[in-house]
PDB file of C-alpha atoms in Angstrom:
ATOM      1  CA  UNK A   1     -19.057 -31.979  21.488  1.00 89.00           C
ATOM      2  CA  UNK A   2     -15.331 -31.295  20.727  1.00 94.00           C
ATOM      3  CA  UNK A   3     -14.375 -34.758  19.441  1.00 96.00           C
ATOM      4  CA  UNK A   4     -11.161 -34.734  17.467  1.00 95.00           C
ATOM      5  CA  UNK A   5     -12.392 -38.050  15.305  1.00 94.00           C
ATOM      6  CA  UNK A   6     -14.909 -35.749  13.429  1.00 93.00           C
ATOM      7  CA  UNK A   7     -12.079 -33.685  11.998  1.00 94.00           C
ATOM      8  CA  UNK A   8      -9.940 -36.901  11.108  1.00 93.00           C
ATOM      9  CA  UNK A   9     -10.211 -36.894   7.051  1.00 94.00           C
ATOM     10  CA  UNK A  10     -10.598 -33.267   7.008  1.00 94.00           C
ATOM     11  CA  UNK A  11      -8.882 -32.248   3.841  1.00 96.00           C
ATOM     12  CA  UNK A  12      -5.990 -30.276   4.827  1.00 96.00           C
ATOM     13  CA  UNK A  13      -7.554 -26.922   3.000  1.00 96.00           C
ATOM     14  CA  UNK A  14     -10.483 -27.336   4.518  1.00 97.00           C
ATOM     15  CA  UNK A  15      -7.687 -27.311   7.651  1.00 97.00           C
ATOM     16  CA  UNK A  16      -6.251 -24.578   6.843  1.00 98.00           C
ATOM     17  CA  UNK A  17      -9.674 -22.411   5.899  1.00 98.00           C
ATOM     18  CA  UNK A  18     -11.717 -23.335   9.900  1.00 97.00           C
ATOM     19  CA  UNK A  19      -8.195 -22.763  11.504  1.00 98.00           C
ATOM     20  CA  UNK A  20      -7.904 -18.677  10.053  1.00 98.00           C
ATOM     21  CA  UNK A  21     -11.634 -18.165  10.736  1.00 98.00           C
ATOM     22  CA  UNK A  22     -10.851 -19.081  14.365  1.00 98.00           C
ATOM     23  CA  UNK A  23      -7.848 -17.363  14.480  1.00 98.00           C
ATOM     24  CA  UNK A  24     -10.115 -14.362  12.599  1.00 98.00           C
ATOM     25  CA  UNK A  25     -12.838 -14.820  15.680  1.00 98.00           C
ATOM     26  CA  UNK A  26      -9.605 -14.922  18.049  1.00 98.00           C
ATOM     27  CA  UNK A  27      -8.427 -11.539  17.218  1.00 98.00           C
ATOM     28  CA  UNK A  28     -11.296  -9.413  16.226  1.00 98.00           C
ATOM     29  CA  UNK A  29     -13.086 -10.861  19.414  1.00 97.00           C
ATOM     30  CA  UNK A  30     -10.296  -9.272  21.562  1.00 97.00           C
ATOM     31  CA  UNK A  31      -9.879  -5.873  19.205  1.00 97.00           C
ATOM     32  CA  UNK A  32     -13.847  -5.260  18.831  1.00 97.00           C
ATOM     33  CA  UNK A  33     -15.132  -2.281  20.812  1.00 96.00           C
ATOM     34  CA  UNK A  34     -17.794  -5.442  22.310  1.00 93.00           C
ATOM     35  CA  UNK A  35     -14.573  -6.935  24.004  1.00 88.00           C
ATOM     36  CA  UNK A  36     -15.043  -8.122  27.748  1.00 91.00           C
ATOM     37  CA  UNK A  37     -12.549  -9.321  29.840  1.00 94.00           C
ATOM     38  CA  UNK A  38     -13.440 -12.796  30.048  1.00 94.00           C
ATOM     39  CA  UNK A  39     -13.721 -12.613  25.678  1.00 94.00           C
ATOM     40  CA  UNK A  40     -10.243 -11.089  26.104  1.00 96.00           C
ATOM     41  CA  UNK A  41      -9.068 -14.431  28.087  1.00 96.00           C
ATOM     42  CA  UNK A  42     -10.909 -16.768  25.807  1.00 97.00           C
ATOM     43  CA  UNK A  43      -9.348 -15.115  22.664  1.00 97.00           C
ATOM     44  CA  UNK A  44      -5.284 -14.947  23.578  1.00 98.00           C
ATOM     45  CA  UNK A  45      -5.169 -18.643  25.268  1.00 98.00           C
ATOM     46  CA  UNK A  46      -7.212 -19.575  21.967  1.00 98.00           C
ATOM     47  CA  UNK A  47      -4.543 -18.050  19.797  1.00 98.00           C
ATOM     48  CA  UNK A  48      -1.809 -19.824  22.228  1.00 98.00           C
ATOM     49  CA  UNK A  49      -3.835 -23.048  21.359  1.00 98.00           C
ATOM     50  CA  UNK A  50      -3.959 -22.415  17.453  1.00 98.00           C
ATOM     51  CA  UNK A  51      -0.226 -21.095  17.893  1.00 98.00           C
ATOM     52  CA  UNK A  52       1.110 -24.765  18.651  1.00 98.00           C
ATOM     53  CA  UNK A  53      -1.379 -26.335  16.664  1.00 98.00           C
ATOM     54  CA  UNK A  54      -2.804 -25.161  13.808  1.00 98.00           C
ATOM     55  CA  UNK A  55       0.209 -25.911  11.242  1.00 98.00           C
ATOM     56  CA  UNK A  56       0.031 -29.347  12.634  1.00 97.00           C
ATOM     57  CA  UNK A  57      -3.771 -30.192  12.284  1.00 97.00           C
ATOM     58  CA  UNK A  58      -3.105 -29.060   8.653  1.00 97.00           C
ATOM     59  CA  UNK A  59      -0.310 -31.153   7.961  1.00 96.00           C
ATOM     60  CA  UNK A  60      -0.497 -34.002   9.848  1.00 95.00           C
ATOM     61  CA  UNK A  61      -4.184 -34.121   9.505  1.00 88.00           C
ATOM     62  CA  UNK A  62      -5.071 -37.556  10.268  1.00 91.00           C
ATOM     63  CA  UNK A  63      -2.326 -38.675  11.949  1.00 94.00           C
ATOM     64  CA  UNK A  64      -2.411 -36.063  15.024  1.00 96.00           C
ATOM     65  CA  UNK A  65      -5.560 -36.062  16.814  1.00 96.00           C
ATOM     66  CA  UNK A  66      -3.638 -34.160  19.468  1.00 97.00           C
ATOM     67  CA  UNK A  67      -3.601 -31.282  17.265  1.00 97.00           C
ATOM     68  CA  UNK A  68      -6.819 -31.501  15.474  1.00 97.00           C
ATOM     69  CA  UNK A  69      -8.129 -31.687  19.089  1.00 97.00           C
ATOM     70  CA  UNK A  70      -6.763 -28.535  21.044  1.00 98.00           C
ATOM     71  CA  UNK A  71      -7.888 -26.489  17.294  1.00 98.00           C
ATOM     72  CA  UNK A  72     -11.510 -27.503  18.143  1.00 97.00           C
ATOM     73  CA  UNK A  73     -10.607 -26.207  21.704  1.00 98.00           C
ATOM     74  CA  UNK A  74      -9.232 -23.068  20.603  1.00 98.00           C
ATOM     75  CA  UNK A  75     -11.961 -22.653  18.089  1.00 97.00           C
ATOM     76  CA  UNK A  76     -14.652 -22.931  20.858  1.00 97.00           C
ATOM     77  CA  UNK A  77     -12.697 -20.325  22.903  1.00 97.00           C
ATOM     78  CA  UNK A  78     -12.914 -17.945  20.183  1.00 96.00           C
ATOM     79  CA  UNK A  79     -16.091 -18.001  19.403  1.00 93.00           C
ATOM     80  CA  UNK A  80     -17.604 -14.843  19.623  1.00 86.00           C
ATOM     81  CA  UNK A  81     -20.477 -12.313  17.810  1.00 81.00           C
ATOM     82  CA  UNK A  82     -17.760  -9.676  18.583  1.00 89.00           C
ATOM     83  CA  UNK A  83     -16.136  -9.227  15.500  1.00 96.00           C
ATOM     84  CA  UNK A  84     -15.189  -6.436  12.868  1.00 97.00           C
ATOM     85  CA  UNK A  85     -14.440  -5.511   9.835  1.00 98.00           C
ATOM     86  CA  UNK A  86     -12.414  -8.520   8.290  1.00 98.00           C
ATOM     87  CA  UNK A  87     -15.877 -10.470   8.689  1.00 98.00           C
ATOM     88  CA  UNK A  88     -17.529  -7.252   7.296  1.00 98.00           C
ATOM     89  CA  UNK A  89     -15.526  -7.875   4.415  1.00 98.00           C
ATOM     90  CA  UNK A  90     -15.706 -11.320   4.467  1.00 98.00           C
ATOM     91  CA  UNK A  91     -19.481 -11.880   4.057  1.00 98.00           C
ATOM     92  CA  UNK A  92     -20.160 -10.720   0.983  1.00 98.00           C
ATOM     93  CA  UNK A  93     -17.198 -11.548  -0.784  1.00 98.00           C
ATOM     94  CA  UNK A  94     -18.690 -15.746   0.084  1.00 98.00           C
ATOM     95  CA  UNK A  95     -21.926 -14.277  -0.938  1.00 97.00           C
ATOM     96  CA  UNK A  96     -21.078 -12.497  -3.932  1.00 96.00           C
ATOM     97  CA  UNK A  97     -18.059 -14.565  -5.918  1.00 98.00           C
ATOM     98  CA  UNK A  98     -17.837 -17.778  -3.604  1.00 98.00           C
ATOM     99  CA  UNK A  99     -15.277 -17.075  -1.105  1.00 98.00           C
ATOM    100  CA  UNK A 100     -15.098 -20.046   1.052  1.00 98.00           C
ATOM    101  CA  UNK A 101     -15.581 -17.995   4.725  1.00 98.00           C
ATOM    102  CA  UNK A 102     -12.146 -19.119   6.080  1.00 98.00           C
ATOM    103  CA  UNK A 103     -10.388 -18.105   2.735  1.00 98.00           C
ATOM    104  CA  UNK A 104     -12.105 -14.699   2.637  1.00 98.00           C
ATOM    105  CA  UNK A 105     -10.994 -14.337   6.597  1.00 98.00           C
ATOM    106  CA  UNK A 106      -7.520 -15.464   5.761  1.00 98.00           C
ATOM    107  CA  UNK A 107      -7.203 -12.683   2.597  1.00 98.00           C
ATOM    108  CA  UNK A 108      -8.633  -9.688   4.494  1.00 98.00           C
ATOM    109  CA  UNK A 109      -7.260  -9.893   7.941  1.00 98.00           C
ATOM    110  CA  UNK A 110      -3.755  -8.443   7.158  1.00 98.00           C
ATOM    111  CA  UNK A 111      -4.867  -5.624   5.568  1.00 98.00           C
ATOM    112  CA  UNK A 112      -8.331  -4.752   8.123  1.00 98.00           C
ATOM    113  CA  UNK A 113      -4.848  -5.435  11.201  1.00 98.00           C
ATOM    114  CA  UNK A 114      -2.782  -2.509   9.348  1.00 98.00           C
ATOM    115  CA  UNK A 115      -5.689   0.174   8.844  1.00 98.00           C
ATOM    116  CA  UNK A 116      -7.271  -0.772  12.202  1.00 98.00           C
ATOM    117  CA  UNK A 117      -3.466  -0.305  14.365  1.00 98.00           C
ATOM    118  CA  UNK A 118      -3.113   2.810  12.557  1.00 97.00           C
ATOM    119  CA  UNK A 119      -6.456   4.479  13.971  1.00 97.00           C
ATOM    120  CA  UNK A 120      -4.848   5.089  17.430  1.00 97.00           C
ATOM    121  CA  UNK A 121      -2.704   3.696  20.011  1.00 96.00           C
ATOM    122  CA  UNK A 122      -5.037   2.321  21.782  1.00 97.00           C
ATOM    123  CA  UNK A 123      -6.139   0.185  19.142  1.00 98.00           C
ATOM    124  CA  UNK A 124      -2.532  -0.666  18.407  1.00 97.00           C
ATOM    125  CA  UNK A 125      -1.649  -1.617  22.287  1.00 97.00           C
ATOM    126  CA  UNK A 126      -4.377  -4.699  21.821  1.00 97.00           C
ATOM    127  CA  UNK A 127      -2.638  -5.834  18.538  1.00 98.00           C
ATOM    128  CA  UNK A 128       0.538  -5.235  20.807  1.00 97.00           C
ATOM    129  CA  UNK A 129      -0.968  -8.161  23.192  1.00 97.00           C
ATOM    130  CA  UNK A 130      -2.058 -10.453  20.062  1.00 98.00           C
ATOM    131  CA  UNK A 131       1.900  -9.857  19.075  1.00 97.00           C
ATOM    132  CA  UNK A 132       3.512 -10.731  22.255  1.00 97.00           C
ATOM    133  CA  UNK A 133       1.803 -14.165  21.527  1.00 97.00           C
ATOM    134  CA  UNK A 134       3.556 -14.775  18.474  1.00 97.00           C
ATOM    135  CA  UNK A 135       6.678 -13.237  19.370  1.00 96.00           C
ATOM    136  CA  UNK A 136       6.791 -10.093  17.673  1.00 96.00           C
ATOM    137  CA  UNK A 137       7.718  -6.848  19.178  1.00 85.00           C
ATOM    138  CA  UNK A 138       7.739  -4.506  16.453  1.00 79.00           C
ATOM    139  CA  UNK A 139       7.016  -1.256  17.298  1.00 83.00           C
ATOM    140  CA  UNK A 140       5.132  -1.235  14.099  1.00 94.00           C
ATOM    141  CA  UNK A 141       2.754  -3.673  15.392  1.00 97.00           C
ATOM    142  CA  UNK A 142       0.054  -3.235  12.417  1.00 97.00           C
ATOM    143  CA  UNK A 143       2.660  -3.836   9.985  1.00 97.00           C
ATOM    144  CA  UNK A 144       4.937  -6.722  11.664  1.00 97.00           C
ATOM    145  CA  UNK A 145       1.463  -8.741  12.837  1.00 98.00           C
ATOM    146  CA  UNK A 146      -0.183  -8.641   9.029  1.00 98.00           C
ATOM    147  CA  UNK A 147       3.201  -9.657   7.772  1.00 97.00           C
ATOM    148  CA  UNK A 148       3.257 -13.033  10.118  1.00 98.00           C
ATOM    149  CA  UNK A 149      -0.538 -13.574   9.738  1.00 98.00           C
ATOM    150  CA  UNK A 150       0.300 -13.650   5.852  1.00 98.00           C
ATOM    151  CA  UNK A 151       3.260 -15.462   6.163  1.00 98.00           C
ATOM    152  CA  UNK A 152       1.190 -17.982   8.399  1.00 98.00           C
ATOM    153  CA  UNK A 153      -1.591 -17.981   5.586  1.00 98.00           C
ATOM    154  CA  UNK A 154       1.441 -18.564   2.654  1.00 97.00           C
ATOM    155  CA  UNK A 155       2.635 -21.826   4.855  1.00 97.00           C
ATOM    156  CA  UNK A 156      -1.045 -23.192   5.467  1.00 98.00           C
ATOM    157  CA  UNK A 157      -1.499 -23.361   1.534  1.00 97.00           C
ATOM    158  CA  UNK A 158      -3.822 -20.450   1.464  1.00 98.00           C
ATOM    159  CA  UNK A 159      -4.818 -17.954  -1.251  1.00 98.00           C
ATOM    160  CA  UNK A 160      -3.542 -14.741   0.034  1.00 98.00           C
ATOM    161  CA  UNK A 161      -5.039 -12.133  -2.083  1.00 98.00           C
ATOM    162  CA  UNK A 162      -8.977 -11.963  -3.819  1.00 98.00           C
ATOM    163  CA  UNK A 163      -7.839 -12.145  -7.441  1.00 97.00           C
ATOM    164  CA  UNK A 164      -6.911 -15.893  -6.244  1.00 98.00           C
ATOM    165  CA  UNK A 165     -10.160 -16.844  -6.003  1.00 98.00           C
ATOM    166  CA  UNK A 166     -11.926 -15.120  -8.798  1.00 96.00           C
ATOM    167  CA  UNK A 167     -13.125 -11.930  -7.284  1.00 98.00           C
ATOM    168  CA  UNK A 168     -12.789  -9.029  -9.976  1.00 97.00           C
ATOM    169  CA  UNK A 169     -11.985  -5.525  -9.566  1.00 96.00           C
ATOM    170  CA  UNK A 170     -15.209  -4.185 -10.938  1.00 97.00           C
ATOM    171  CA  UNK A 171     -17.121  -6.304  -8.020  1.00 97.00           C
ATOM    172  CA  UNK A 172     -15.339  -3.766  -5.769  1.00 98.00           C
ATOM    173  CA  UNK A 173     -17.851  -1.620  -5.577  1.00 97.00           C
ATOM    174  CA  UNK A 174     -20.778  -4.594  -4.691  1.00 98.00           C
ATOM    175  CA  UNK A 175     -18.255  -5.799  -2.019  1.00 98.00           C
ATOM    176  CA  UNK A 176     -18.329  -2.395  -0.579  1.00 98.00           C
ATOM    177  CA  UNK A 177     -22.089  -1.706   0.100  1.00 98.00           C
ATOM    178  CA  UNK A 178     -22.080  -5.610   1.199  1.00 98.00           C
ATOM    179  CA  UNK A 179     -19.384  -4.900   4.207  1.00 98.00           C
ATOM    180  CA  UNK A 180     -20.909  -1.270   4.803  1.00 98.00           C
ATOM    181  CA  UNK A 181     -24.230  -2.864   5.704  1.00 97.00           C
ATOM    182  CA  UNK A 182     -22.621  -5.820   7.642  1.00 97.00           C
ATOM    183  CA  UNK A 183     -23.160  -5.472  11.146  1.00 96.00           C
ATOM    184  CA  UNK A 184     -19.900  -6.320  12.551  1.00 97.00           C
ATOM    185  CA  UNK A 185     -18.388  -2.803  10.747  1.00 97.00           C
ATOM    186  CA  UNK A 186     -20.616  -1.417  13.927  1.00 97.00           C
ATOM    187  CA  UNK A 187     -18.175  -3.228  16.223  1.00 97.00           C
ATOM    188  CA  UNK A 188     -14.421  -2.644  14.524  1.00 98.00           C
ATOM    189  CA  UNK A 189     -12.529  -0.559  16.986  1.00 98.00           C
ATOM    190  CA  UNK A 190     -11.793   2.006  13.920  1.00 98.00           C
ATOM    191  CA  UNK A 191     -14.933   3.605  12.695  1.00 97.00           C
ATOM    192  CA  UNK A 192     -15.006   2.575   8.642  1.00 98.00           C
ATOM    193  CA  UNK A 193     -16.092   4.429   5.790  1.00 98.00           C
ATOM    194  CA  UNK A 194     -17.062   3.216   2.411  1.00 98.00           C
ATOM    195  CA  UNK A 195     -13.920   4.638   1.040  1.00 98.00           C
ATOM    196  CA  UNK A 196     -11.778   2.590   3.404  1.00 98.00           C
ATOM    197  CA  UNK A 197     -13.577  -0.554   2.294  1.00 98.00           C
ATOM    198  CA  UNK A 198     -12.791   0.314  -0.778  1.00 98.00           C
ATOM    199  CA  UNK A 199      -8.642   0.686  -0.321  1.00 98.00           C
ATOM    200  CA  UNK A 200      -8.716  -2.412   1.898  1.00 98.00           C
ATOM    201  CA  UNK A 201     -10.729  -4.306  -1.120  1.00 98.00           C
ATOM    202  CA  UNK A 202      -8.208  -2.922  -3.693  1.00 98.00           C
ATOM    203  CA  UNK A 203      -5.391  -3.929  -1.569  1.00 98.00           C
ATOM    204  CA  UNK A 204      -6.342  -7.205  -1.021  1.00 98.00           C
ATOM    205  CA  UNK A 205      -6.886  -8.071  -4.781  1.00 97.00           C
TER     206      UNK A 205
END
């Protein structure tokens, strides 16, 4: 039941955290090596959705249930088990320090979009569709797409890096056995190693 009035006196952080997972589930769903071509439809009309929306829902909360409405669409569509390494490194930073799940989604996705474009082209032309979306046409599609999803994260009131929410350096090396033993590193379209957990963890602090 996608009924806008449930998400009426959602506190706008709260907002702002469900609105990155989905767009987290939106992108990884149509990057994972599990994509499928109807995934692939349900992921780039979702981010269309949270596109015109999701800035909105956060800061108009109560008074646009327009908004808060097509973001439970668009989180619906982007629901998916498909996912990758951001939730890889997502999991046990919630489990481990606190991370709210959209927060932790929200800090890591930049950095798992630059080190995932750069495995191949391939792997770049889908972050090349996610782009068109959004406008950007950068060549350097890993680098210009992590800029506007931190940008995006910056405007929604976010934390954008793991020192922000009390995760320490020397919990690096917990966070990295965590995501190595997460399933969804098993479906990130560039194969990961514990030493590029590690970077990506250090980069994020």
């Amino acid at each position: 039941i996608l009924d806008p009035d449930t998400t009426r006196t959602l506190p706008p952080k709260v907002a702002a955290a469900t609105g990155m997972d989905a767009v987290t589930h939106a992108i990884e769903g149509y990057v994972s090596t599990d994509w499928s071509p109807h995934q692939d439809a349900r992921s780039l009309h979702a981010l269309r959705m949270i596109r015109d929306n999701i800035e909105r829902a956060v800061e108009r909360g109560e008074e646009d249930e327009e908004a808060r409405g097509n973001m439970l669409i668009a989180a619906n569509l982007a629901m998916t088990l498909a996912l990758g390494s951001v939730h890889a490194m997502s999991h046990p930073a919630g489990a481990q320090f606190g991370v709210p799940h959209g927060v932790a989604n929200a800090i890591h996705l930049p950095h798992v979009i630059r080190h995932n474009a750069a495995g191949s082209d391939e792997i770049a032309d889908r972050y090349r569709d996610i782009g068109e979306i959004f406008d950007i046409a950068d060549q350097e599609i890993g680098e210009a797409l992590a800029a506007y999803v931190t940008d995006l994260v910056g405007r929604l009131g976010l934390p954008t890096r793991l020192s922000q929410v009390g995760v320490p350096e020397d919990g690096i090396d917990a966070l990295v056995e965590g995501a190595m033993g997460d399933g969804t590193t098993l479906l990130n379209p560039r194969e990961m190693s514990e030493e590029d957990y590690a970077e990506l963890y250090r980069a994020a602090l």
